[in-house]
XYZ file of C-alpha atoms in Angstrom:
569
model
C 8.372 37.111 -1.063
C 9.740 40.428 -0.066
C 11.454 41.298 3.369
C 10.115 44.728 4.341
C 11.985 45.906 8.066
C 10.875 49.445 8.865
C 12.450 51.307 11.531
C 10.138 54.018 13.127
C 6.674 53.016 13.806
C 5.071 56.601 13.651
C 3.612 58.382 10.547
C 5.951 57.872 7.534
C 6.430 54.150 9.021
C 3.095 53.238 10.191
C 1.406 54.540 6.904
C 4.272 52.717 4.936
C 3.617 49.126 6.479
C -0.166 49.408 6.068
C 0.144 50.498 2.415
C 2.602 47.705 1.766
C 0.645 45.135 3.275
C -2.665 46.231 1.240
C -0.195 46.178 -2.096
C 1.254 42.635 -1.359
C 0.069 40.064 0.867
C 2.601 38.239 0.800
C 5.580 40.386 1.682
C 7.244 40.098 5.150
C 7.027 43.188 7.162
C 8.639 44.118 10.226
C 8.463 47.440 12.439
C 11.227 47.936 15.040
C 10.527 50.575 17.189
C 12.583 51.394 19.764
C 9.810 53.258 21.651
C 6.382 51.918 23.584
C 4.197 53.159 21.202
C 3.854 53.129 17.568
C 1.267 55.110 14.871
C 0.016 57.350 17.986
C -1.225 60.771 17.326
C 1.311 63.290 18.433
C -0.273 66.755 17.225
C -2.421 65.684 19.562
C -0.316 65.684 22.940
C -0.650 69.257 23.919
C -4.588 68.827 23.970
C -4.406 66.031 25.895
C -2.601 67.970 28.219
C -5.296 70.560 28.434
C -7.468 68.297 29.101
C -9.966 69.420 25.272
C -8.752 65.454 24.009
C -10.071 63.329 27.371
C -8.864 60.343 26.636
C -5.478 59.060 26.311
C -6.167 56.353 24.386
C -8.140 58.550 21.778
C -3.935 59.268 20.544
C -3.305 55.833 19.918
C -4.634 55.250 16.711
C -2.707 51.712 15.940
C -0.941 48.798 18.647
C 0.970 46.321 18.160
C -1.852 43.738 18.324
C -4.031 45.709 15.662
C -1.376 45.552 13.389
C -0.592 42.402 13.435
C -4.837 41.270 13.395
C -5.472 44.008 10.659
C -2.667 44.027 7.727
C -0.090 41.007 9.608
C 2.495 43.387 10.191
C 5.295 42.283 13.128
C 5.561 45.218 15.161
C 8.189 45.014 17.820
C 7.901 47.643 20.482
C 11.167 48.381 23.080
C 13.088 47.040 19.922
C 15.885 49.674 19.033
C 18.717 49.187 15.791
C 21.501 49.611 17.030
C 23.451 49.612 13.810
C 22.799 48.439 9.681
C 25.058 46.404 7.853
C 24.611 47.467 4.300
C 26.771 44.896 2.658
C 25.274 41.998 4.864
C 21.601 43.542 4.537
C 21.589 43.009 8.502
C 20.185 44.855 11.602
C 21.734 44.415 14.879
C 18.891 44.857 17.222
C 18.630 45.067 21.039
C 15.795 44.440 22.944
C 15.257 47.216 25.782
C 13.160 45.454 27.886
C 15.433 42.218 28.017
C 19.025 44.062 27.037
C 18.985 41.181 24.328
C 20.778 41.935 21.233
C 19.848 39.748 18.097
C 20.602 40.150 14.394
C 17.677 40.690 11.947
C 17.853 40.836 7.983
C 16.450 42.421 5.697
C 15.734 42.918 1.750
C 14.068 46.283 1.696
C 15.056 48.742 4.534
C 12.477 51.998 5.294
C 13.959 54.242 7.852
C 11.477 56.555 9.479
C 13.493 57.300 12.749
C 11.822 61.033 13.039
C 13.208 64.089 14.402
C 14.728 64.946 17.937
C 13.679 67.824 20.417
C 16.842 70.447 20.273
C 18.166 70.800 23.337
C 20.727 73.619 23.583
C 23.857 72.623 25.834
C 23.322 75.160 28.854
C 23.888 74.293 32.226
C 20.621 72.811 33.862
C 18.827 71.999 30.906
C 18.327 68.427 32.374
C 16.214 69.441 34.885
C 13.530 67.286 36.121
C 11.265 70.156 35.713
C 12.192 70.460 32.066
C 10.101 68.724 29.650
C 10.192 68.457 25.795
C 6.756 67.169 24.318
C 7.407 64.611 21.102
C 5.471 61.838 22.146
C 3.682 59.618 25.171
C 6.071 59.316 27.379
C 7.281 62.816 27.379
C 3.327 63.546 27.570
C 2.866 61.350 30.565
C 5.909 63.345 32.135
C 4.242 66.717 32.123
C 0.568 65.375 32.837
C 2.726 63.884 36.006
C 4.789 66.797 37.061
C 1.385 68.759 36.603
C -0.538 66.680 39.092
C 1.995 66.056 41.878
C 3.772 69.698 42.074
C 0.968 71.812 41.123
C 2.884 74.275 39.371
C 1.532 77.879 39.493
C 3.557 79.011 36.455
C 5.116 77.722 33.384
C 7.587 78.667 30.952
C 7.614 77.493 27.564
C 10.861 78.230 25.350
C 10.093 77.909 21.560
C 7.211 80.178 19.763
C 6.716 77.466 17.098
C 3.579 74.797 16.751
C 4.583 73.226 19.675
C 5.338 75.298 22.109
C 1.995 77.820 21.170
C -0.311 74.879 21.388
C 1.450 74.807 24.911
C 0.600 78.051 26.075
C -2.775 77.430 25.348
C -2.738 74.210 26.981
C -0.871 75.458 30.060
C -3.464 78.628 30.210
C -6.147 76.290 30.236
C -5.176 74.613 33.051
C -5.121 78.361 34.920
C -1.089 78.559 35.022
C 0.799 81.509 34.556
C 2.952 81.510 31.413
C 5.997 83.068 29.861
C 6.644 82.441 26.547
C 10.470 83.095 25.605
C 11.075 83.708 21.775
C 15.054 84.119 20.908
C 13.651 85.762 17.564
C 11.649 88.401 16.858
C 8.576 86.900 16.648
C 6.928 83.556 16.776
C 6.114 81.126 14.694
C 8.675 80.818 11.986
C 6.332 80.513 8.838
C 4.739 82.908 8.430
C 5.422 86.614 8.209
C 6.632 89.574 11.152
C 3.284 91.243 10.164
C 1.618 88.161 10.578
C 3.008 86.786 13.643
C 2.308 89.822 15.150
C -1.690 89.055 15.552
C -0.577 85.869 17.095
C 1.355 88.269 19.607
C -1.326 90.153 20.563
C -3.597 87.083 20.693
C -1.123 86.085 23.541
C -1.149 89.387 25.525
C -4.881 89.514 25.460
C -4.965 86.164 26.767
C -2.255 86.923 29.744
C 0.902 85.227 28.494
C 3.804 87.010 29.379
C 5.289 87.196 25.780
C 9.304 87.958 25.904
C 10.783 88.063 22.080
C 13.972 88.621 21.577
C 14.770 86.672 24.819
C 16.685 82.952 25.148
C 17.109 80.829 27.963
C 20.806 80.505 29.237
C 20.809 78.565 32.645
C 18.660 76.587 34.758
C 18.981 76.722 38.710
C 16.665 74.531 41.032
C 15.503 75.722 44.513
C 16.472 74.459 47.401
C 12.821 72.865 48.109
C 11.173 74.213 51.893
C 7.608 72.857 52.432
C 6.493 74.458 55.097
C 7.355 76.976 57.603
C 6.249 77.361 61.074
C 4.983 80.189 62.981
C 5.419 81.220 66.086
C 2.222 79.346 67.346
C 3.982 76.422 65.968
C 2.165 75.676 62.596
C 4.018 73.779 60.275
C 1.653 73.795 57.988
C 1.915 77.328 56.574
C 3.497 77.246 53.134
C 6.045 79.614 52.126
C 4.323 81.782 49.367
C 5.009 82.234 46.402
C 7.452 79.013 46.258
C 8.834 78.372 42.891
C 10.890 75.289 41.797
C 13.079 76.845 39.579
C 15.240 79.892 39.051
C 16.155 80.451 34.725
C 18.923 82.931 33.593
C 17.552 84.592 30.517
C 19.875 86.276 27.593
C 18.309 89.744 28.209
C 20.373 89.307 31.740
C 17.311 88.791 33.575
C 16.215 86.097 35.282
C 12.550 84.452 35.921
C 11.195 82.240 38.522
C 9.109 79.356 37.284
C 7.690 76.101 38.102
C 7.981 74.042 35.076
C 9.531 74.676 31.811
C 8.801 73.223 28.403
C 11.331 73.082 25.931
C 9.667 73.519 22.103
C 13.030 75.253 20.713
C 12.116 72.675 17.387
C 13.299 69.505 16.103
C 16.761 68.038 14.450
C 16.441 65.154 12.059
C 17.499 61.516 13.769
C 20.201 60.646 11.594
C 22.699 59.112 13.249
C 21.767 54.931 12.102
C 21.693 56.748 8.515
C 25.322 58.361 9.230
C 27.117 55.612 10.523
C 26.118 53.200 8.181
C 27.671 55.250 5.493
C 24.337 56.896 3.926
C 24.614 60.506 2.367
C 22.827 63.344 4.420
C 21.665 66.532 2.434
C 23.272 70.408 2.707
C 20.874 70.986 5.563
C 21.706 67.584 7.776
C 19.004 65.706 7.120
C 19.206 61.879 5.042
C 19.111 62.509 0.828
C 16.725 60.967 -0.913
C 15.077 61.137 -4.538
C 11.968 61.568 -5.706
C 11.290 57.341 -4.892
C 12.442 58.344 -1.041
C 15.095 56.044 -1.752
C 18.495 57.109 -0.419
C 22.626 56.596 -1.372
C 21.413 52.672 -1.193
C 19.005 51.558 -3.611
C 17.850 49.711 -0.837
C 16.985 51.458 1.817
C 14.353 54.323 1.893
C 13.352 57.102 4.118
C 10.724 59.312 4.815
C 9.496 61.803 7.219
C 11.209 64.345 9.725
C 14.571 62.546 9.062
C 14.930 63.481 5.590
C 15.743 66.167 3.058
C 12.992 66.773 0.528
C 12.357 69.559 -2.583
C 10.815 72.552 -1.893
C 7.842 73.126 -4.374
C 8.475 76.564 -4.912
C 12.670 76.362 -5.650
C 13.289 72.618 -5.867
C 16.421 73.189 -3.389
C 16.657 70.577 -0.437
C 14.495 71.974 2.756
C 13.608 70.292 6.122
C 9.765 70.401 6.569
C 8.886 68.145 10.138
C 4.915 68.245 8.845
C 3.072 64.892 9.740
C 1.125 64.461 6.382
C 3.948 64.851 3.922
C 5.277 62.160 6.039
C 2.450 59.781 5.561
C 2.404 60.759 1.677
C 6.059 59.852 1.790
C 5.522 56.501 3.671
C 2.632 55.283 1.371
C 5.144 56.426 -1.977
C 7.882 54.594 -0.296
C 6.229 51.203 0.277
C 5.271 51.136 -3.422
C 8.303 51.472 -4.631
C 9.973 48.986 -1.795
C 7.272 46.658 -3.858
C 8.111 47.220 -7.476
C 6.878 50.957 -8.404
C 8.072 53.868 -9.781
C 6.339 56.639 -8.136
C 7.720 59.866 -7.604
C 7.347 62.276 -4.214
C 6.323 65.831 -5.775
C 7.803 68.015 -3.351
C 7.197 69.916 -0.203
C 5.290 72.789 -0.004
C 4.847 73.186 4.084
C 1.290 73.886 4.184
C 0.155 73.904 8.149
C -2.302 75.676 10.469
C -1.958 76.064 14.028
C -4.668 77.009 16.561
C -4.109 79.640 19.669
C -7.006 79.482 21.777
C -9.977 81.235 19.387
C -7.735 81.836 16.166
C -5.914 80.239 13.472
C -3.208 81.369 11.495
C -2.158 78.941 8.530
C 0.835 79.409 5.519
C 1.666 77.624 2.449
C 4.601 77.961 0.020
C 7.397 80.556 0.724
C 6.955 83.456 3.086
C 8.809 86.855 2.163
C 11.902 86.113 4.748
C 12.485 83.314 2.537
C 12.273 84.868 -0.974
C 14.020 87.367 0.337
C 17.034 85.524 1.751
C 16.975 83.725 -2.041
C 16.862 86.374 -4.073
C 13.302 85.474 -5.188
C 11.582 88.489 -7.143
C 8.274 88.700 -5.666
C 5.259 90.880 -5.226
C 2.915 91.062 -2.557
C -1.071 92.099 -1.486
C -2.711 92.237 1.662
C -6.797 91.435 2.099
C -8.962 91.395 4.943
C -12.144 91.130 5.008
C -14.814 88.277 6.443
C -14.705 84.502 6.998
C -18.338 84.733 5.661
C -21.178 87.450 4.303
C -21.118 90.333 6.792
C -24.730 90.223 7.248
C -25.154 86.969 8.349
C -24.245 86.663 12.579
C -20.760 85.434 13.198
C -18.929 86.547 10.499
C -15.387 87.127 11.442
C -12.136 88.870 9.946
C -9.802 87.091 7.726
C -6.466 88.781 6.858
C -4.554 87.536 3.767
C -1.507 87.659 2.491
C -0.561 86.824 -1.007
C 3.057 86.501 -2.262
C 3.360 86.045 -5.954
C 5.737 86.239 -9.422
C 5.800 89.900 -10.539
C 5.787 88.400 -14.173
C 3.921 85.342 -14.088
C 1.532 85.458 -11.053
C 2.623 82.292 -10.139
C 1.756 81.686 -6.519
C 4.641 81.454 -4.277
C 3.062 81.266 -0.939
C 0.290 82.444 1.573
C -0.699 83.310 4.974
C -3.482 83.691 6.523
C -4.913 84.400 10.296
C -8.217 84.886 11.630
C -11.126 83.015 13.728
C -12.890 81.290 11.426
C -12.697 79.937 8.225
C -8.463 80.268 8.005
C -8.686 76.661 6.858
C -10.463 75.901 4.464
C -8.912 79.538 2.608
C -5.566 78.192 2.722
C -6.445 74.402 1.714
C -7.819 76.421 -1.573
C -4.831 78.186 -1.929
C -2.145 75.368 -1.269
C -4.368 73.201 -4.125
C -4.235 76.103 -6.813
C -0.427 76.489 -5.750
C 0.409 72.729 -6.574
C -1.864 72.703 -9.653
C 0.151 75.573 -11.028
C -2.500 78.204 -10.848
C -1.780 81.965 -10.596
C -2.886 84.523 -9.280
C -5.674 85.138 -12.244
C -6.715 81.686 -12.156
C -7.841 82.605 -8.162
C -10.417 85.440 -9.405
C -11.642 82.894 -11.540
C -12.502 80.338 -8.639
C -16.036 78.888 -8.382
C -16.138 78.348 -4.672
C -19.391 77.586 -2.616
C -21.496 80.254 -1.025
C -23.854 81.163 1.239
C -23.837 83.672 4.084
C -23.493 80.922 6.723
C -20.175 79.883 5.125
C -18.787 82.560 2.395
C -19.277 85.459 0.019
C -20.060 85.383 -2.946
C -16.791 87.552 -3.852
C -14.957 84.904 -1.371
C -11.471 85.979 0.453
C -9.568 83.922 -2.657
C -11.401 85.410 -4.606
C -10.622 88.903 -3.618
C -7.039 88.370 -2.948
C -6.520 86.787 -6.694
C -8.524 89.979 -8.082
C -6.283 92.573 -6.276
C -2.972 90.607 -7.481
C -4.097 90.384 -10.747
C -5.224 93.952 -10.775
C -1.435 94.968 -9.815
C -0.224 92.702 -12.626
C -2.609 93.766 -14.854
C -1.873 97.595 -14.495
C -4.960 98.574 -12.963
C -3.481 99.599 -9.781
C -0.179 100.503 -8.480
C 0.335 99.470 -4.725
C 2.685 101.050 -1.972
C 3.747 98.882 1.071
C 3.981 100.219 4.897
C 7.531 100.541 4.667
C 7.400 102.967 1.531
C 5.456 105.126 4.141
C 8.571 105.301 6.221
C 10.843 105.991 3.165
C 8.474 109.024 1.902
C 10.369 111.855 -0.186
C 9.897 115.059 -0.494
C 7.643 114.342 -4.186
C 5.275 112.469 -2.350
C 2.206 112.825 0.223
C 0.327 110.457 2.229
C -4.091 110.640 1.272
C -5.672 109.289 4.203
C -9.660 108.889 2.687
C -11.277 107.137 5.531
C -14.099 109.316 7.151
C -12.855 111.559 10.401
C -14.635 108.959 13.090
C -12.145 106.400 11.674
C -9.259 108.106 12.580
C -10.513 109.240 16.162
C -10.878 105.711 16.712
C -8.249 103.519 15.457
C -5.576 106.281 14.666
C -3.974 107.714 11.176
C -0.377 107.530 9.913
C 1.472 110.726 10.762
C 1.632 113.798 8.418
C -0.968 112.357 6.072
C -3.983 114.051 4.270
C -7.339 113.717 5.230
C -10.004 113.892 2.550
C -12.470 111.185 2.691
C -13.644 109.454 -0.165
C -16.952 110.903 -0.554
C -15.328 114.151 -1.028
C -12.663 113.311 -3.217
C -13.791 114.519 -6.008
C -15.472 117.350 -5.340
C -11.891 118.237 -3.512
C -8.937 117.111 -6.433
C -8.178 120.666 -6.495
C -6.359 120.274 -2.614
C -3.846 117.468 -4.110
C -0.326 118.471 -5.788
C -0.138 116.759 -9.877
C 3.707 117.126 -9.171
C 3.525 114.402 -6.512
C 3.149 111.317 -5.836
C 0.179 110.126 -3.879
C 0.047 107.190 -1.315
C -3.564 106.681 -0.584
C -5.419 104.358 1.805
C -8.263 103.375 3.922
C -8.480 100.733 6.104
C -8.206 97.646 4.579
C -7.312 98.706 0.692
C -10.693 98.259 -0.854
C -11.937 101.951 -0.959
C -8.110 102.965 -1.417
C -8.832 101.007 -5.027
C -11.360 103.484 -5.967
C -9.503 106.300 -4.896
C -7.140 105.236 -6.834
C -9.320 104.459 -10.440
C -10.270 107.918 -9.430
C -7.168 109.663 -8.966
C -5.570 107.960 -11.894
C -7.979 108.879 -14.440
C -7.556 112.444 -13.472
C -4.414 112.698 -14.400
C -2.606 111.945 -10.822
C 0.263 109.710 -9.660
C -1.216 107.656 -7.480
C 0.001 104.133 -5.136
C -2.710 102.297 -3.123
C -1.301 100.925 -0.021
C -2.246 97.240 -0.041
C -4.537 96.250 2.931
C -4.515 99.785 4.106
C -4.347 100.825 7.546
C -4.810 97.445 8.844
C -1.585 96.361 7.686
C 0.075 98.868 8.538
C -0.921 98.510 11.984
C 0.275 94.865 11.780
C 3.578 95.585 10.223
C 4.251 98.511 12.682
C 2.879 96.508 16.116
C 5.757 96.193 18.953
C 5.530 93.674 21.571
């Protein structure tokens, strides 16, 4: 009989003690977890905060007593390690309800301890108005601060999941938000260009969006209640009253009710580190492909460890709740006798902001960039489903592949409706080795309810493979800003276009039903950077152009993209 002790009851542990138990009925298993809750659904805190997920008990998806009645699994709640004896296979364990401490053994060891809310040392981060959301109790915090102090405004610190699903949260409930984002845009994943719909998303809904802009210092109000008037009323409040007073790194300051810390996550490392266990480059525990780490004993899985990236292979830190539960099943197969091997990371996640998603996969081009990756890249954007049917909606797409190969190193996507189920197809084609011909090739379902028949993978594997192919040669917005003196920009969109959503200075206007009838107006000794507004009648410009004897670049996803790279917030 195997001795299976697991610390960390969420995801990566949770999923690991259920798989073990269905593989061997006999083995011992133990969680220790040091918190009141284990296998709870945390992606799904901020919407119980909003109020969209009613019930709180809806997040708890396993307790202790349905573990034990449904796979026999000992799950200690309150129960925290305090250290591991490697040598000795032994846990020292205290009890934090009792202050007990007690000694537990083990054969098999699966650490799942998570990651930690960063909290930057500045002076009055500790604030009991300052929140960071990673599970129930910090959930029940907020939910409590909300209904006894009725805060009128909020400020959330952190443009990542977390701290977006936030703002929507904290704009459902009718409070005023800030968002503060010490980069230059938010969410991390994905893509200036394409972070920058998510920015206007938030102005249009009446977040005050500051990028660029970190908190520094924290300063409480002295609290006043009332005031009274000269008819002696004490039950005038002073207005506006705010709790809290934050120094920001632009040398402003902002007054707040409540702020909500979502800077991002460090891995939980420290049993790992004092027991003498390597950690990766990046600070996070090393483990192979089994999950098992510098002791062929003990695993670990989840937002505590370093895993491959599937694009590179080099060690990357990728907090994602289903890699973890992939991880935790792998891991309690091979605590059992198997040999199975983890297959890498590849960060695939979508995030909601009130009506629109925006989801990635793979690399973005900050990444390849910072590597040294040769890449190339195409923009489409065109609709979640046939254009005639009601409700279709605009999906933008961007594809990042191997100049040579077309092997697919990543994707993002954003729109309002069918961002999903887009990226799920391109994350599958990624991991099955698929490039960017293999995506024009696609038989995906259709009918105008729910696609095209040319779908958006479709189209966005037909335009790369077109620029691999030779069949067109693309431009990007910032060749536009780099233009010499043997080139011109060809604006062919129709004269109502521009009056209405603008042109790019100094170009050209001939549209494209007079372009040939007009080849005689462009220079053969230049080069010509055409588009439209999206790319697709900047293609047929281009076959045009080309066959005419012209040097011609298409600028890939036209104006639209350009509009997105260029957008300042």
């Amino acid at each position: 009989m195997t001795k299976i002790v697991i610390i960390g009851g969420v995801a990566g542990g949770a999923s690991a003690a259920a798989r073990a138990r269905r593989v061997s009925e006999t083995a011992e298993i133990i969680i220790l977890e040091r918190g009141e809750f284990v296998s709870f659904a945390n992606c799904g805190l901020p919407y119980h905060i909003s109020g969209e997920i009613e019930s709180r008990d809806a997040l708890l998806l396993q307790t202790p007593e349905s573990f034990k009645s449904r796979f026999n699994v000992d799950v200690r709640v309150h129960n925290e390690v305090v250290s591991i004896d490697r040598q000795a296979k032994q846990l020292t364990v205290r009890n934090l309800m009792t202050y007990e401490m007690y000694q537990e053994s083990y054969e098999k060891l699966l650490l799942s301890p998570g990651a930690s809310p960063i909290k930057p040392p500045i002076s009055g981060i500790n604030n009991h108005f300052v929140h960071s959301l990673r599970n129930i109790p910090d959930m029940d915090k907020i939910l409590s601060n909300l209904l006894l102090h009725k805060p009128k405004h909020a400020t959330v610190v952190g443009g990542g999941f977390i701290g977006l699903e936030m703002v929507e949260a904290l704009r459902h409930l009718g409070l005023d938000v800030t968002l503060l984002e010490l980069a230059d845009q938010v969410m991390g994943p994905v893509d200036l260009e394409m972070a920058n719909m998510l920015h206007q998303k938030l102005v249009d809904n009446g977040v005050d969006l500051r990028l660029k802009t970190g908190l520094t210092a924290v300063d409480e109000y002295p609290i006043q209640l009332a005031e009274a008037d000269n008819t002696g009323d004490y039950d005038k409040p002073i207005l506006p009253h705010y709790h809290l007073q934050l120094a920001l790194s632009d040398n402003n300051t902002l007054a707040t009710d409540l702020v909500i810390l979502a800077i991002g996550v460090k891995p939980e490392t420290s049993l790992a580190s004092e027991c003498g266990l390597v950690l990766g480059p990046l600070g996070g525990i090393r483990v192979d492909e089994g999950m098992r780490t510098s002791d062929a004993d003990i695993y670990a899985v989840g937002d505590a460890i370093e895993t491959a990236d599937f694009v590179t292979g080099n060690p990357t830190l990728i907090p994602l709740a289903g890699p973890a539960n992939r991880q935790g099943r792998l891991a309690a197969d091979n605590m059992l006798g198997g040999d199975k091997k983890y297959r890498a990371t590849q960060g695939t996640a979508i995030c909601k902001l009130f009506d629109m998603a925006i989801a990635s996969t793979g690399l973005n081009e900050k990444s390849l960039l910072k590597q040294n990756i040769p890449f190339e890249k195409i923009y489409v954007h065109t609709a979640s489903h046939a254009s005639y049917y009601p409700g279709a909606h605009p999906i933008s797409l961007k594809l990042l592949f191997c100049p040579d190969s077309g092997r697919i190193l990543g994707a993002q996507a954003a729109g309002i409706d069918g961002v999903d189920k887009r990226m799920d197809v391109l994350a599958v084609a990624q991991r099955a080795g698929m490039t960017v011909h293999d995506l024009a090739d696609l038989e995906l379902t259709y009918a105008p309810p729910f696609g095209s028949a040319r779908d958006v993978v479709n189209q966005a594997g037909m335009v790369a493979a077109n620029v691999l192919l030779g069949d067109e040669a693309i431009c990007h917005s910032q060749d536009l800003h780099a233009l010499t003196a043997k080139q011109i920009i060809v604006d062919i969109r129709n004269p109502g276009e521009l009056t209405a959503v603008g042109s790019i200075a100094g170009a050209m206007n001939i549209p494209l039903p007079e372009l040939r009838d007009r080849l005689n107006e462009l220079p053969k000794d230049k080069e010509l950077l055409v588009f439209c507004q999206v790319g697709l009648r900047g293609h047929v410009a281009y076959r045009m152009l080309i066959q005419h004897g012209f040097k011609v670049r298409n600028l890939t996803g036209g104006y639209k993209t350009y509009q997105m790279v260029n957008a300042r917030f």
